[in-house]
Tab-separated table of C-alpha atoms in Angstrom:
chain	number	residue	atom	x	y	z
A	54	MET	CA	-20.329	-10.273	-1.150
A	55	LEU	CA	-16.733	-9.261	-1.876
A	56	THR	CA	-14.232	-8.887	0.951
A	57	LEU	CA	-11.389	-6.379	0.805
A	58	TYR	CA	-8.393	-6.901	3.054
A	59	GLY	CA	-6.638	-3.537	3.262
A	60	TYR	CA	-5.204	-0.791	5.405
A	61	TRP	CA	-6.508	2.745	5.669
A	62	ARG	CA	-3.281	4.485	4.682
A	63	SER	CA	-2.008	2.002	2.084
A	64	SER	CA	-2.234	3.744	-1.278
A	65	ALA	CA	-2.838	0.442	-3.090
A	66	SER	CA	-5.790	-0.301	-0.760
A	67	TYR	CA	-7.047	3.246	-1.335
A	68	ARG	CA	-7.011	2.606	-5.110
A	69	VAL	CA	-9.220	-0.456	-4.744
A	70	ARG	CA	-11.639	1.376	-2.431
A	71	ILE	CA	-12.082	4.071	-5.106
A	72	ALA	CA	-12.471	1.428	-7.824
A	73	LEU	CA	-15.182	-0.407	-5.862
A	74	GLY	CA	-16.965	2.900	-5.274
A	75	LEU	CA	-16.866	3.909	-8.955
A	76	LYS	CA	-18.325	0.517	-9.893
A	77	GLY	CA	-20.951	0.803	-7.158
A	78	VAL	CA	-19.893	-2.548	-5.703
A	79	GLU	CA	-20.235	-3.179	-1.979
A	80	ALA	CA	-17.505	-5.006	-0.110
A	81	ARG	CA	-16.848	-6.027	3.452
A	82	HIS	CA	-13.680	-4.264	4.596
A	83	ILE	CA	-11.265	-6.107	6.864
A	84	ALA	CA	-8.267	-4.208	8.220
A	85	VAL	CA	-4.774	-5.713	8.139
A	86	ASN	CA	-2.760	-3.620	10.571
A	87	LEU	CA	0.515	-2.852	8.770
A	88	ARG	CA	1.840	-0.930	11.745
A	89	GLU	CA	1.569	-3.999	13.944
A	90	GLY	CA	3.015	-6.303	11.260
A	91	GLU	CA	-0.191	-8.291	10.616
A	92	GLN	CA	0.751	-8.437	6.920
A	93	ARG	CA	3.661	-10.739	7.819
A	94	GLY	CA	1.502	-13.087	9.920
A	95	ASP	CA	0.603	-16.568	8.671
A	96	GLU	CA	-3.036	-15.626	8.240
A	97	HIS	CA	-2.287	-12.838	5.795
A	98	LEU	CA	0.548	-14.680	4.030
A	99	THR	CA	-1.922	-17.398	2.973
A	100	ARG	CA	-3.924	-14.636	1.272
A	101	ASN	CA	-0.887	-13.017	-0.321
A	102	ALA	CA	2.533	-14.658	-0.163
A	103	GLN	CA	4.108	-11.247	-0.803
A	104	GLY	CA	2.694	-10.010	2.510
A	105	TYR	CA	1.136	-6.960	0.880
A	106	VAL	CA	-2.324	-5.412	0.886
A	107	PRO	CA	-4.838	-5.203	-0.718
A	108	VAL	CA	-6.380	-8.622	-1.313
A	109	LEU	CA	-9.877	-8.893	-2.797
A	110	GLU	CA	-11.720	-12.087	-1.919
A	111	LEU	CA	-14.560	-13.225	-4.170
A	112	PRO	CA	-17.665	-15.046	-2.846
A	113	ASP	CA	-16.189	-18.400	-4.009
A	114	GLY	CA	-13.032	-17.804	-1.950
A	115	THR	CA	-10.770	-16.796	-4.857
A	116	GLN	CA	-8.239	-14.254	-3.644
A	117	LEU	CA	-6.962	-11.561	-6.005
A	118	THR	CA	-3.838	-9.522	-5.322
A	119	GLN	CA	-2.109	-6.419	-6.773
A	120	SER	CA	-4.325	-3.355	-6.911
A	121	LEU	CA	-4.039	-2.818	-10.687
A	122	ALA	CA	-4.930	-6.467	-11.327
A	123	ILE	CA	-7.935	-6.078	-9.011
A	124	MET	CA	-8.965	-2.912	-10.891
A	125	ASP	CA	-8.681	-4.854	-14.157
A	126	PHE	CA	-10.929	-7.588	-12.697
A	127	LEU	CA	-13.535	-5.059	-11.548
A	128	ASP	CA	-13.498	-3.338	-14.933
A	129	ALA	CA	-13.909	-6.647	-16.763
A	130	SER	CA	-16.748	-7.664	-14.411
A	131	TYR	CA	-18.820	-4.462	-14.103
A	132	ASP	CA	-19.697	-2.297	-17.115
A	133	VAL	CA	-20.599	0.946	-15.329
A	134	ASN	CA	-17.966	3.741	-15.382
A	135	PRO	CA	-15.431	1.958	-17.582
A	136	PHE	CA	-11.858	2.376	-16.320
A	137	MET	CA	-10.367	1.972	-19.790
A	138	PRO	CA	-11.417	3.172	-23.257
A	139	ARG	CA	-11.584	0.867	-26.288
A	140	ASP	CA	-9.047	2.707	-28.441
A	141	ALA	CA	-5.692	0.903	-28.199
A	142	VAL	CA	-3.505	4.044	-28.181
A	143	THR	CA	-5.609	5.873	-25.583
A	144	ARG	CA	-5.677	2.731	-23.383
A	145	SER	CA	-1.918	2.487	-23.610
A	146	LYS	CA	-1.418	6.152	-22.677
A	147	ILE	CA	-3.742	5.896	-19.665
A	148	LEU	CA	-2.043	2.692	-18.551
A	149	SER	CA	1.402	4.271	-19.012
A	150	ALA	CA	0.529	7.271	-16.841
A	151	SER	CA	-0.959	4.894	-14.254
A	152	LEU	CA	2.204	2.768	-14.204
A	153	THR	CA	4.365	5.849	-13.718
A	154	ILE	CA	2.616	5.994	-10.350
A	155	ALA	CA	1.933	2.328	-9.613
A	156	ALA	CA	5.311	0.967	-10.763
A	157	ASP	CA	7.787	3.856	-10.678
A	158	ILE	CA	6.682	5.744	-7.563
A	159	ALA	CA	4.640	3.684	-5.118
A	160	PRO	CA	6.698	0.450	-4.846
A	161	ILE	CA	9.908	2.409	-4.211
A	162	GLN	CA	8.367	3.892	-1.094
A	163	ASN	CA	6.631	0.756	0.096
A	164	LEU	CA	6.987	0.265	3.856
A	165	SER	CA	9.281	-2.746	3.295
A	166	VAL	CA	11.646	-0.631	1.167
A	167	LEU	CA	11.761	2.187	3.725
A	168	ASN	CA	12.420	-0.381	6.477
A	169	TYR	CA	15.332	-1.784	4.450
A	170	LEU	CA	16.834	1.722	4.147
A	171	ARG	CA	16.568	2.212	7.918
A	172	ARG	CA	17.971	-1.231	8.714
A	173	GLU	CA	20.808	-1.616	6.190
A	174	PHE	CA	21.764	1.996	5.485
A	175	ALA	CA	20.891	3.486	8.896
A	176	ALA	CA	18.626	5.994	7.135
A	177	ASP	CA	17.055	8.484	9.549
A	178	ASP	CA	13.596	10.087	9.256
A	179	THR	CA	14.864	12.966	7.115
A	180	GLN	CA	16.648	10.651	4.695
A	181	VAL	CA	13.571	8.424	4.402
A	182	LYS	CA	11.397	11.466	3.743
A	183	ASP	CA	13.864	12.816	1.144
A	184	TRP	CA	13.965	9.419	-0.579
A	185	SER	CA	10.174	9.242	-0.855
A	186	ALA	CA	9.855	12.886	-1.911
A	187	HIS	CA	12.514	12.351	-4.603
A	188	TRP	CA	10.651	9.518	-6.348
A	189	ILE	CA	7.258	11.200	-6.037
A	190	SER	CA	8.618	14.461	-7.512
A	191	LYS	CA	10.418	12.637	-10.327
A	192	GLY	CA	7.196	10.897	-11.329
A	193	PHE	CA	4.917	13.921	-10.912
A	194	ASP	CA	7.381	16.137	-12.857
A	195	ALA	CA	6.941	13.774	-15.823
A	196	LEU	CA	3.157	13.469	-15.436
A	197	GLU	CA	2.323	17.175	-14.986
A	198	PRO	CA	2.965	18.280	-18.629
A	199	ARG	CA	1.190	15.173	-19.989
A	200	VAL	CA	-1.912	15.917	-17.962
A	201	ALA	CA	-1.659	19.691	-18.624
A	202	GLU	CA	-1.838	19.257	-22.419
A	203	ASN	CA	-4.914	17.056	-22.040
A	204	LYS	CA	-8.144	18.915	-22.889
A	205	GLN	CA	-10.618	16.664	-21.081
A	206	ASP	CA	-11.811	16.936	-17.473
A	207	PHE	CA	-9.880	13.781	-16.564
A	208	TYR	CA	-6.783	12.302	-18.239
A	209	LEU	CA	-7.924	11.314	-21.760
A	210	SER	CA	-11.350	10.630	-20.293
A	211	ASP	CA	-14.610	12.447	-19.554
A	212	HIS	CA	-14.987	10.579	-16.255
A	213	PRO	CA	-12.520	9.389	-13.580
A	214	ALA	CA	-10.905	6.184	-14.808
A	215	PHE	CA	-7.812	4.003	-14.340
A	216	PHE	CA	-5.377	6.908	-14.038
A	217	GLU	CA	-7.379	8.913	-11.499
A	218	ILE	CA	-7.727	5.813	-9.307
A	219	CYS	CA	-3.917	5.738	-9.127
A	220	LEU	CA	-3.383	9.505	-8.929
A	221	ILE	CA	-5.550	10.460	-5.952
A	222	PRO	CA	-3.929	8.043	-3.446
A	223	GLN	CA	-0.479	9.094	-4.681
A	224	ILE	CA	-1.300	12.773	-4.063
A	225	TYR	CA	-2.499	11.893	-0.548
A	226	ASN	CA	0.808	10.137	-0.003
A	227	ALA	CA	2.774	13.040	-1.562
A	228	ARG	CA	1.331	15.437	1.014
A	229	ARG	CA	2.406	13.084	3.816
A	230	PHE	CA	5.962	13.386	2.527
A	231	GLY	CA	5.792	17.184	2.342
A	232	ILE	CA	5.468	17.640	-1.440
A	233	ASP	CA	4.205	21.103	-2.379
A	234	MET	CA	1.304	20.281	-4.714
A	235	THR	CA	1.093	23.867	-6.046
A	236	ARG	CA	4.023	22.787	-8.264
A	237	TYR	CA	1.531	20.508	-10.054
A	238	PRO	CA	-1.486	22.619	-11.071
A	239	ALA	CA	-2.812	20.188	-13.714
A	240	LEU	CA	-2.623	17.183	-11.374
A	241	SER	CA	-4.234	19.275	-8.622
A	242	GLU	CA	-7.082	20.296	-10.927
A	243	VAL	CA	-7.861	16.659	-11.724
A	244	GLU	CA	-7.681	15.920	-8.012
A	245	ALA	CA	-10.197	18.678	-7.198
A	246	ARG	CA	-12.631	17.252	-9.768
A	247	CYS	CA	-12.328	13.793	-8.216
A	248	GLN	CA	-12.511	14.743	-4.559
A	249	ILE	CA	-16.069	16.080	-4.810
A	250	LEU	CA	-17.359	12.719	-6.033
A	251	PRO	CA	-18.922	10.259	-3.541
A	252	ALA	CA	-16.695	7.294	-4.564
A	253	PHE	CA	-13.551	9.309	-3.813
A	254	LYS	CA	-14.933	10.770	-0.591
A	255	ALA	CA	-15.917	7.388	0.822
A	256	ALA	CA	-12.505	5.916	-0.062
A	257	ARG	CA	-10.429	8.542	1.798
A	258	PRO	CA	-8.049	7.094	4.379
A	259	GLU	CA	-9.451	9.236	7.202
A	260	ASN	CA	-12.939	7.868	6.493
A	261	GLN	CA	-11.938	4.239	7.135
A	262	PRO	CA	-12.865	2.514	10.409
A	263	ASP	CA	-9.241	1.480	11.083
A	264	ALA	CA	-7.885	5.049	10.718
A	265	PHE	CA	-6.198	6.460	13.788
B	221	MET	CA	7.106	0.544	-39.448
B	222	LEU	CA	7.312	0.712	-35.663
B	223	THR	CA	10.444	2.053	-33.968
B	224	LEU	CA	11.617	0.764	-30.600
B	225	TYR	CA	13.969	2.928	-28.560
B	226	GLY	CA	15.606	0.600	-26.066
B	227	TYR	CA	18.759	-0.736	-24.497
B	228	TRP	CA	20.064	-4.292	-24.774
B	229	ARG	CA	20.258	-4.986	-21.045
B	230	SER	CA	17.169	-3.039	-19.892
B	231	SER	CA	14.651	-5.626	-18.751
B	232	ALA	CA	11.718	-3.402	-19.756
B	233	SER	CA	13.147	-3.130	-23.302
B	234	TYR	CA	13.683	-6.896	-23.307
B	235	ARG	CA	9.962	-7.382	-22.479
B	236	VAL	CA	8.898	-5.324	-25.479
B	237	ARG	CA	11.308	-7.146	-27.798
B	238	ILE	CA	9.722	-10.451	-26.751
B	239	ALA	CA	6.213	-9.005	-27.150
B	240	LEU	CA	6.976	-7.765	-30.677
B	241	GLY	CA	8.408	-11.183	-31.554
B	242	LEU	CA	5.381	-13.088	-30.220
B	243	LYS	CA	3.108	-10.835	-32.286
B	244	GLY	CA	5.335	-11.249	-35.342
B	245	VAL	CA	5.665	-7.473	-35.681
B	246	GLU	CA	8.836	-5.988	-37.145
B	247	ALA	CA	10.334	-2.861	-35.628
B	248	ARG	CA	13.363	-0.705	-36.221
B	249	HIS	CA	15.519	-0.849	-33.093
B	250	ILE	CA	17.323	2.292	-31.971
B	251	ALA	CA	19.694	2.020	-29.024
B	252	VAL	CA	19.630	4.571	-26.205
B	253	ASN	CA	22.908	4.100	-24.383
B	254	LEU	CA	22.038	4.062	-20.684
B	255	ARG	CA	25.652	3.659	-19.701
B	256	GLU	CA	26.557	6.928	-21.387
B	257	GLY	CA	23.494	8.736	-19.995
B	258	GLU	CA	21.705	9.183	-23.345
B	259	GLN	CA	18.377	8.608	-21.559
B	260	ARG	CA	18.857	11.922	-19.752
B	261	GLY	CA	19.638	13.855	-22.959
B	262	ASP	CA	17.115	16.302	-24.450
B	263	GLU	CA	16.495	14.055	-27.434
B	264	HIS	CA	15.329	11.138	-25.326
B	265	LEU	CA	13.482	13.291	-22.769
B	266	THR	CA	11.176	14.546	-25.533
B	267	ARG	CA	10.278	10.899	-26.169
B	268	ASN	CA	9.835	10.078	-22.482
B	269	ALA	CA	9.922	12.795	-19.824
B	270	GLN	CA	10.774	10.120	-17.246
B	271	GLY	CA	14.042	9.436	-19.074
B	272	TYR	CA	13.384	5.718	-19.210
B	273	VAL	CA	13.419	3.126	-21.970
B	274	PRO	CA	11.615	1.599	-23.819
B	275	VAL	CA	9.629	3.936	-26.051
B	276	LEU	CA	7.627	2.535	-28.968
B	277	GLU	CA	7.043	4.977	-31.809
B	278	LEU	CA	4.142	4.368	-34.171
B	279	PRO	CA	4.250	5.278	-37.889
B	280	ASP	CA	2.220	8.476	-37.191
B	281	GLY	CA	4.816	9.621	-34.623
B	282	THR	CA	2.812	8.694	-31.503
B	283	GLN	CA	5.214	7.648	-28.765
B	284	LEU	CA	4.169	5.037	-26.212
B	285	THR	CA	5.989	4.503	-22.915
B	286	GLN	CA	5.997	1.955	-20.071
B	287	SER	CA	6.611	-1.621	-21.216
B	288	LEU	CA	3.363	-3.054	-19.821
B	289	ALA	CA	1.349	-0.302	-21.501
B	290	ILE	CA	3.168	-1.044	-24.771
B	291	MET	CA	2.395	-4.762	-24.342
B	292	ASP	CA	-1.268	-3.855	-23.784
B	293	PHE	CA	-1.219	-1.799	-26.994
B	294	LEU	CA	0.339	-4.634	-28.997
B	295	ASP	CA	-2.175	-7.121	-27.599
B	296	ALA	CA	-5.101	-4.826	-28.448
B	297	SER	CA	-3.717	-4.261	-31.963
B	298	TYR	CA	-2.615	-7.755	-33.048
B	299	ASP	CA	-4.772	-10.851	-32.464
B	300	VAL	CA	-2.114	-13.561	-32.861
B	301	ASN	CA	-0.763	-15.132	-29.641
B	302	PRO	CA	-3.055	-13.277	-27.220
B	303	PHE	CA	-1.200	-12.035	-24.125
B	304	MET	CA	-4.329	-12.121	-21.966
B	305	PRO	CA	-7.256	-14.558	-21.708
B	306	ARG	CA	-10.893	-13.404	-21.718
B	307	ASP	CA	-11.841	-14.759	-18.297
B	308	ALA	CA	-11.752	-11.895	-15.768
B	309	VAL	CA	-10.301	-13.935	-12.873
B	310	THR	CA	-7.569	-15.563	-14.970
B	311	ARG	CA	-6.656	-12.180	-16.484
B	312	SER	CA	-6.383	-10.692	-13.019
B	313	LYS	CA	-4.156	-13.530	-11.770
B	314	ILE	CA	-1.820	-13.267	-14.763
B	315	LEU	CA	-1.655	-9.498	-14.386
B	316	SER	CA	-1.008	-9.827	-10.649
B	317	ALA	CA	1.925	-12.196	-11.166
B	318	SER	CA	3.253	-9.869	-13.874
B	319	LEU	CA	3.027	-6.845	-11.563
B	320	THR	CA	4.883	-8.705	-8.824
B	321	ILE	CA	7.786	-8.494	-11.272
B	322	ALA	CA	7.075	-5.255	-13.132
B	323	ALA	CA	6.048	-3.166	-10.093
B	324	ASP	CA	7.514	-4.861	-7.021
B	325	ILE	CA	10.886	-6.061	-8.315
B	326	ALA	CA	12.118	-4.242	-11.420
B	327	PRO	CA	11.550	-0.548	-10.501
B	328	ILE	CA	13.312	-0.996	-7.135
B	329	GLN	CA	16.472	-1.992	-8.959
B	330	ASN	CA	16.198	0.530	-11.749
B	331	LEU	CA	19.555	2.159	-12.543
B	332	SER	CA	18.328	5.495	-11.139
B	333	VAL	CA	17.471	3.839	-7.799
B	334	LEU	CA	20.841	2.091	-7.574
B	335	ASN	CA	22.582	5.384	-8.386
B	336	TYR	CA	20.666	7.090	-5.569
B	337	LEU	CA	21.841	4.397	-3.115
B	338	ARG	CA	25.454	4.933	-4.192
B	339	ARG	CA	25.179	8.720	-4.088
B	340	GLU	CA	23.149	9.360	-0.931
B	341	PHE	CA	23.923	6.267	1.158
B	342	ALA	CA	27.458	5.606	-0.115
B	343	ALA	CA	26.377	2.071	-1.024
B	344	ASP	CA	29.236	-0.032	-2.396
B	345	ASP	CA	28.998	-2.754	-5.063
B	346	THR	CA	28.223	-5.494	-2.538
B	347	GLN	CA	25.449	-3.479	-0.914
B	348	VAL	CA	23.934	-2.655	-4.299
B	349	LYS	CA	24.052	-6.328	-5.280
B	350	ASP	CA	22.504	-7.383	-1.942
B	351	TRP	CA	19.737	-4.810	-2.365
B	352	SER	CA	18.845	-6.068	-5.848
B	353	ALA	CA	19.099	-9.719	-4.833
B	354	HIS	CA	16.829	-9.070	-1.835
B	355	TRP	CA	13.930	-7.688	-3.905
B	356	ILE	CA	14.293	-10.289	-6.631
B	357	SER	CA	14.288	-13.139	-4.073
B	358	LYS	CA	11.329	-11.672	-2.198
B	359	GLY	CA	9.298	-11.528	-5.420
B	360	PHE	CA	10.404	-14.921	-6.768
B	361	ASP	CA	9.755	-16.577	-3.359
B	362	ALA	CA	6.117	-15.455	-3.670
B	363	LEU	CA	5.795	-16.408	-7.348
B	364	GLU	CA	7.382	-19.880	-7.197
B	365	PRO	CA	4.503	-21.657	-5.338
B	366	ARG	CA	1.887	-19.897	-7.498
B	367	VAL	CA	3.554	-21.072	-10.684
B	368	ALA	CA	4.304	-24.542	-9.211
B	369	GLU	CA	0.620	-25.297	-8.526
B	370	ASN	CA	-0.265	-24.312	-12.086
B	371	LYS	CA	-0.901	-27.334	-14.326
B	372	GLN	CA	-0.376	-25.691	-17.722
B	373	ASP	CA	2.866	-25.331	-19.673
B	374	PHE	CA	2.897	-21.597	-19.006
B	375	TYR	CA	1.293	-19.649	-16.132
B	376	LEU	CA	-2.485	-20.170	-16.553
B	377	SER	CA	-1.892	-20.352	-20.304
B	378	ASP	CA	-1.061	-22.904	-22.990
B	379	HIS	CA	1.274	-20.436	-24.724
B	380	PRO	CA	3.688	-17.762	-23.465
B	381	ALA	CA	1.681	-14.671	-22.557
B	382	PHE	CA	1.809	-11.508	-20.439
B	383	PHE	CA	3.486	-13.153	-17.450
B	384	GLU	CA	6.227	-14.932	-19.389
B	385	ILE	CA	7.113	-11.671	-21.151
B	386	CYS	CA	7.836	-10.218	-17.704
B	387	LEU	CA	9.423	-13.331	-16.200
B	388	ILE	CA	12.184	-14.103	-18.698
B	389	PRO	CA	13.896	-10.680	-18.542
B	390	GLN	CA	13.653	-10.754	-14.730
B	391	ILE	CA	15.389	-14.153	-14.611
B	392	TYR	CA	18.144	-12.808	-16.873
B	393	ASN	CA	18.531	-9.927	-14.467
B	394	ALA	CA	18.405	-12.260	-11.427
B	395	ARG	CA	21.416	-14.183	-12.744
B	396	ARG	CA	23.320	-10.914	-13.157
B	397	PHE	CA	22.791	-10.298	-9.460
B	398	GLY	CA	23.913	-13.786	-8.505
B	399	ILE	CA	20.537	-15.379	-7.673
B	400	ASP	CA	20.696	-19.175	-7.619
B	401	MET	CA	17.801	-20.124	-9.922
B	402	THR	CA	17.801	-23.779	-8.765
B	403	ARG	CA	15.822	-22.397	-5.774
B	404	TYR	CA	12.990	-21.743	-8.250
B	405	PRO	CA	12.321	-24.976	-10.176
B	406	ALA	CA	8.837	-24.009	-11.398
B	407	LEU	CA	9.965	-20.614	-12.692
B	408	SER	CA	12.998	-22.271	-14.295
B	409	GLU	CA	10.810	-24.825	-16.030
B	410	VAL	CA	8.669	-22.084	-17.581
B	411	GLU	CA	11.876	-20.308	-18.588
B	412	ALA	CA	13.213	-23.435	-20.333
B	413	ARG	CA	9.959	-23.744	-22.328
B	414	CYS	CA	10.232	-20.111	-23.425
B	415	GLN	CA	13.912	-19.999	-24.269
B	416	ILE	CA	13.625	-22.512	-27.123
B	417	LEU	CA	11.105	-20.304	-28.948
B	418	PRO	CA	12.312	-17.945	-31.716
B	419	ALA	CA	10.651	-14.801	-30.242
B	420	PHE	CA	12.532	-15.297	-26.969
B	421	LYS	CA	15.832	-16.187	-28.671
B	422	ALA	CA	15.782	-13.103	-30.884
B	423	ALA	CA	14.977	-10.843	-27.924
B	424	ARG	CA	17.917	-11.921	-25.741
B	425	PRO	CA	20.162	-9.065	-24.640
B	426	GLU	CA	23.306	-10.691	-26.066
B	427	ASN	CA	21.649	-10.900	-29.484
B	428	GLN	CA	21.130	-7.140	-29.756
B	429	PRO	CA	23.403	-4.998	-31.946
B	430	ASP	CA	24.195	-2.593	-29.067
B	431	ALA	CA	25.326	-5.402	-26.710
B	432	PHE	CA	28.911	-5.201	-25.537
């Protein structure tokens, strides 16, 4: 069986939980408590020298890191519900929209980045919230028209795929930072279509055993 | 013919220049002057609503954004010098190492992020340099042992592939921020093997017409 090392509120862990659900693959979930700094302990650093979650461990002990790389592995290994189409241009567009979230929003508000702002620039709670909200809004402002002009139920797809796996955790995170999602009707419509599906329901942060 | 909108010193543009070279694909290069703010002008925003470079324009006018998504498109479209192997685990590892650079280092030192630090936190030149150096070192510290234990000439590959396309521009950028690369002998060795190849030579920032 696969083992997923993650954290309930980590958006990268959330992505992999959705991906596992869409592929119908069971995994043992082990919590790494980011709030207590377990990610910087020796045990976790042997799994991922970056000290980040998630890590997916295969039955032979191989440990995979980086949520998008784990999603790529799952898609290459399990045919059901393909995360990517075959057409090269459509693939590229889906990957681009996904990276707008996974490269240009999420890493900039990683816990380690926010801690640096507090430590080195004496950022207070309001400044940290404004910082996160700024990068989320900047990314969503660019994504909204792209998704709005799309005629399919999901972004360039008739089923939830690579982009939706990135989008839903980012929207969860956006709400935490006070973003008004009514500004993004097309993104919200895709979200509504996803949230009724079992794979997305099971993956929600509040449904994880380590949630508090 | 393809058209690449880029900037000589943008590491994401540099990735795509290398990728085009490795595939042996010619492109017309059009400079978007980041220093003069051209990326925020209406003309560029119609190409990429995020206001980032690079953008690859196809002969039919389709515009592709996000360097890794463009690399995926090129790899799906041109068979020579594959950027990714077929094995799912090896693919995932190469993609993971690439994302350590393209998601966890580069976006955190994007010009727009550095400008925010200057504007909202009154960061001076030293603080901006320290910030960039911190994230580069954190990423390279994690990558160095992974690449060091690899027995092939390139990371899990016998030819430069997806990871090397990300690594070389990040090393160029690391030197700009004063990182001592002798701390990273394995990464430096891969760099030396790449830099003698024509695709990497042609792609260097100082060899671009808009360099100053």
